[in-house]
Short mmCIF file of C-alpha atoms in Angstrom, two decimals:
data_model
loop_
_atom_site.label_atom_id
_atom_site.label_comp_id
_atom_site.label_asym_id
_atom_site.label_seq_id
_atom_site.Cartn_x
_atom_site.Cartn_y
_atom_site.Cartn_z
CA ALA A 1 99.82 109.53 122.53
CA GLN A 2 99.80 109.51 118.76
CA ARG A 3 100.80 106.16 117.34
CA VAL A 4 100.57 104.27 114.06
CA THR A 5 100.92 100.51 113.92
CA GLN A 6 101.52 98.47 110.83
CA PRO A 7 101.59 94.89 112.12
CA GLU A 8 103.04 93.30 109.00
CA LYS A 9 106.61 94.01 107.94
CA LEU A 10 106.24 91.83 104.87
CA LEU A 11 103.14 90.84 102.96
CA SER A 12 103.56 88.37 100.12
CA VAL A 13 100.73 87.60 97.71
CA PHE A 14 100.38 86.11 94.26
CA LYS A 15 99.48 88.16 91.22
CA GLY A 16 95.72 88.36 90.86
CA ALA A 17 95.06 87.65 94.53
CA PRO A 18 93.35 90.19 96.80
CA VAL A 19 95.56 92.25 99.05
CA GLU A 20 94.81 94.15 102.23
CA LEU A 21 97.31 96.34 104.03
CA LYS A 22 96.78 96.98 107.71
CA CYS A 23 97.07 100.13 109.76
CA ASN A 24 95.84 100.92 113.25
CA TYR A 25 96.21 104.26 114.92
CA SER A 26 95.93 105.92 118.28
CA TYR A 27 94.92 109.58 118.40
CA SER A 28 92.77 111.54 120.78
CA GLY A 29 91.67 114.21 118.33
CA SER A 30 90.21 114.16 114.84
CA PRO A 31 92.61 112.05 112.78
CA GLU A 32 93.73 112.48 109.22
CA LEU A 33 94.98 109.22 107.78
CA PHE A 34 97.15 108.74 104.73
CA TRP A 35 98.87 105.93 102.90
CA TYR A 36 102.11 106.56 101.08
CA VAL A 37 103.86 104.20 98.68
CA GLN A 38 107.56 104.07 97.90
CA TYR A 39 108.52 102.13 94.79
CA SER A 40 112.10 101.00 94.41
CA ARG A 41 114.42 104.00 94.06
CA GLN A 42 111.51 106.45 93.90
CA ARG A 43 110.19 109.11 96.22
CA LEU A 44 107.32 108.67 98.62
CA GLN A 45 104.04 109.14 96.80
CA LEU A 46 100.63 109.78 98.28
CA LEU A 47 98.42 106.77 97.66
CA LEU A 48 95.29 107.41 99.69
CA ARG A 49 93.86 109.96 102.10
CA HIS A 50 90.80 109.16 104.10
CA ILE A 51 89.03 112.46 103.43
CA SER A 52 88.86 111.91 99.68
CA ARG A 53 87.68 108.28 99.55
CA GLU A 54 89.01 108.07 96.01
CA SER A 55 90.59 104.97 94.52
CA ILE A 56 94.21 105.23 93.52
CA LYS A 57 95.97 102.41 91.65
CA GLY A 58 93.01 100.20 92.51
CA PHE A 59 93.35 100.62 96.28
CA THR A 60 90.42 101.81 98.36
CA ALA A 61 90.09 102.29 102.08
CA ASP A 62 87.58 103.55 104.60
CA LEU A 63 88.49 105.04 107.93
CA ASN A 64 87.02 102.92 110.72
CA LYS A 65 86.92 105.19 113.74
CA GLY A 66 85.42 102.48 115.92
CA GLU A 67 88.31 100.12 115.32
CA THR A 68 90.80 102.98 114.75
CA SER A 69 91.91 101.39 111.52
CA PHE A 70 92.54 102.40 107.93
CA HIS A 71 93.13 99.28 105.84
CA PRO A 72 93.43 99.68 102.07
CA LYS A 73 92.31 96.83 99.87
CA LYS A 74 92.83 95.90 96.26
CA PRO A 75 90.88 93.03 94.70
CA PHE A 76 93.56 91.88 92.26
CA ALA A 77 97.24 92.50 93.01
CA GLN A 78 99.62 93.31 90.18
CA GLU A 79 103.37 92.81 90.11
CA GLU A 80 103.84 96.57 89.79
CA ASP A 81 102.18 96.96 93.20
CA SER A 82 105.33 95.58 94.80
CA ALA A 83 106.64 98.40 96.96
CA MET A 84 106.98 99.71 100.49
CA TYR A 85 103.74 101.06 101.91
CA TYR A 86 103.55 103.48 104.84
CA CYS A 87 100.53 104.50 106.84
CA ALA A 88 100.70 108.01 108.27
CA LEU A 89 98.65 109.90 110.83
CA GLY A 90 98.19 113.64 110.61
CA GLY A 91 96.09 116.02 112.58
CA ALA A 92 96.01 119.48 114.04
CA THR A 93 99.76 119.62 114.53
CA ASN A 94 100.63 119.51 110.82
CA LYS A 95 103.09 116.70 111.23
CA LEU A 96 102.88 113.12 110.06
CA ILE A 97 103.46 110.15 112.31
CA PHE A 98 104.50 107.21 110.16
CA GLY A 99 104.14 103.53 110.73
CA THR A 100 107.12 101.25 110.27
CA GLY A 101 106.04 100.25 106.78
CA THR A 102 104.87 97.10 105.04
CA LEU A 103 106.80 95.62 102.17
CA LEU A 104 104.33 94.22 99.67
CA ALA A 105 105.76 91.56 97.41
CA VAL A 106 103.54 90.40 94.56
CA GLN A 107 104.73 87.08 93.20
CA PRO A 108 104.14 86.20 89.53
CA LYS B 1 103.97 121.84 87.82
CA ALA B 2 107.36 121.19 89.33
CA GLY B 3 107.51 118.92 92.35
CA VAL B 4 109.45 119.29 95.55
CA THR B 5 113.13 119.75 94.82
CA GLN B 6 115.85 118.85 97.26
CA THR B 7 119.53 119.60 96.86
CA PRO B 8 122.03 118.12 96.97
CA ARG B 9 121.02 114.51 96.30
CA TYR B 10 124.05 113.06 98.05
CA LEU B 11 126.46 114.32 100.68
CA ILE B 12 129.42 112.82 102.45
CA LYS B 13 130.60 114.65 105.55
CA THR B 14 133.05 114.00 108.35
CA ARG B 15 132.11 113.76 112.01
CA GLY B 16 132.08 117.15 113.64
CA GLN B 17 131.32 119.07 110.47
CA GLN B 18 128.06 120.84 109.77
CA VAL B 19 125.77 120.51 106.77
CA THR B 20 122.98 122.49 105.14
CA LEU B 21 120.27 120.88 103.05
CA SER B 22 117.89 122.77 100.78
CA CYS B 23 114.27 122.25 99.79
CA SER B 24 112.13 124.09 97.26
CA PRO B 25 108.43 123.33 97.74
CA ILE B 26 105.72 123.10 95.14
CA SER B 27 104.73 126.54 93.94
CA GLY B 28 101.97 127.89 96.16
CA HIS B 29 102.68 125.54 99.05
CA ARG B 30 103.56 127.46 102.17
CA SER B 31 104.13 124.56 104.55
CA VAL B 32 107.43 122.70 104.47
CA SER B 33 108.21 119.74 106.69
CA TRP B 34 111.41 117.76 107.16
CA TYR B 35 111.73 114.08 107.97
CA GLN B 36 114.62 111.76 108.70
CA GLN B 37 114.46 108.24 107.28
CA THR B 38 116.72 105.50 108.61
CA PRO B 39 116.48 101.70 108.47
CA GLY B 40 116.36 101.48 112.25
CA GLN B 41 114.01 104.32 113.19
CA GLY B 42 111.96 104.65 110.02
CA LEU B 43 110.46 108.01 109.13
CA GLN B 44 110.67 110.57 111.90
CA PHE B 45 109.39 114.14 111.90
CA LEU B 46 112.01 116.84 112.37
CA PHE B 47 110.14 120.14 112.05
CA GLU B 48 107.57 122.06 110.06
CA TYR B 49 107.61 125.62 108.82
CA PHE B 50 104.80 127.82 107.61
CA SER B 51 105.23 131.39 106.45
CA GLU B 52 108.79 131.51 107.82
CA THR B 53 107.68 130.34 111.29
CA GLN B 54 108.43 126.99 112.87
CA ARG B 55 105.06 125.58 113.87
CA ASN B 56 106.12 122.21 115.16
CA LYS B 57 109.27 120.40 116.15
CA GLY B 58 110.06 116.72 116.63
CA ASN B 59 112.23 115.07 119.24
CA PHE B 60 115.64 115.80 117.84
CA PRO B 61 118.58 117.50 119.54
CA GLY B 62 119.25 121.18 119.09
CA ARG B 63 121.98 120.37 116.56
CA PHE B 64 119.14 120.04 114.06
CA SER B 65 117.71 123.37 112.99
CA GLY B 66 115.89 124.84 110.06
CA ARG B 67 114.50 127.95 108.56
CA GLN B 68 112.12 129.05 105.86
CA PHE B 69 112.49 132.00 103.55
CA SER B 70 109.86 134.40 102.26
CA ASN B 71 109.60 132.43 99.00
CA SER B 72 108.78 129.30 101.07
CA ARG B 73 112.09 127.63 100.29
CA SER B 74 113.50 125.93 103.34
CA GLU B 75 116.88 124.84 104.63
CA MET B 76 117.81 122.51 107.42
CA ASN B 77 121.13 122.53 109.16
CA VAL B 78 122.84 119.87 111.22
CA SER B 79 125.83 120.96 113.26
CA THR B 80 128.53 118.83 114.85
CA LEU B 81 127.64 115.81 112.77
CA GLU B 82 127.62 112.37 114.35
CA LEU B 83 127.79 108.99 112.65
CA GLY B 84 124.18 108.38 113.65
CA ASP B 85 123.04 111.34 111.58
CA SER B 86 123.60 109.31 108.43
CA ALA B 87 120.18 109.09 106.87
CA LEU B 88 117.91 110.08 104.03
CA TYR B 89 116.48 113.51 104.78
CA LEU B 90 113.13 114.15 103.18
CA CYS B 91 111.34 117.39 102.63
CA ALA B 92 107.59 117.59 102.11
CA SER B 93 105.39 120.49 101.13
CA SER B 94 101.67 121.02 101.50
CA ASP B 95 98.98 123.62 101.44
CA TRP B 96 98.25 125.41 104.66
CA THR B 97 96.18 122.66 106.24
CA GLY B 98 98.11 119.57 105.25
CA GLY B 99 94.82 117.74 105.03
CA HIS B 100 95.20 117.23 101.32
CA GLY B 101 98.40 115.35 101.84
CA TYR B 102 102.05 116.14 101.67
CA THR B 103 104.21 115.91 98.54
CA PHE B 104 107.67 114.59 99.18
CA GLY B 105 110.95 115.30 97.50
CA SER B 106 113.48 112.65 96.52
CA GLY B 107 115.57 113.39 99.55
CA THR B 108 119.17 114.10 100.38
CA ARG B 109 121.26 111.08 101.31
CA LEU B 110 123.69 112.17 104.02
CA THR B 111 126.58 109.91 104.95
CA VAL B 112 128.73 110.84 107.93
CA VAL B 113 132.14 109.18 108.08
#
């Protein structure tokens, strides 16, 4: 069965500290992993996709097929990073399975 | 270029009524998906359309339906509304594969009273 797990509902860090969001997935086929971010009162925005390996807003992530994980990291958190982050699994079916989300709170 | 546009932004309906929500995808995107977002269930997939054909459907009752027009615009309809249908309904568009990610609209906030 397709499943996405985000183990942390809330992640609180101080400004300037490193941050790592966590996402594990379960999928029998060839997965496509995404991270979306939702800032307060704004629409969901694509943050990362595993196929591009590009860095967006300072976050980078590598798909680890062995551990079925896709954890984005940022070396120095900023207050403007405070938002809700969702991991999503896509694949051949052209639908996204979302995790339950992680609220990142960056304290000043 | 213009993003994904959803109308209306807000709706208040009474139990038992029906509602139609509209989504205009990014120009050139032929795939349109719909999602329901609630505090309790999170983001759940409703259905996906490509070239006017429903390619995939989530686990929602038959009261939830949709369609896509030849210009790729899509509508979703919910009949016989229930209180539990109150949610933010999101539309997302993508290219034909979806592998480059989905662009979401701002959503329609439906409140059923």
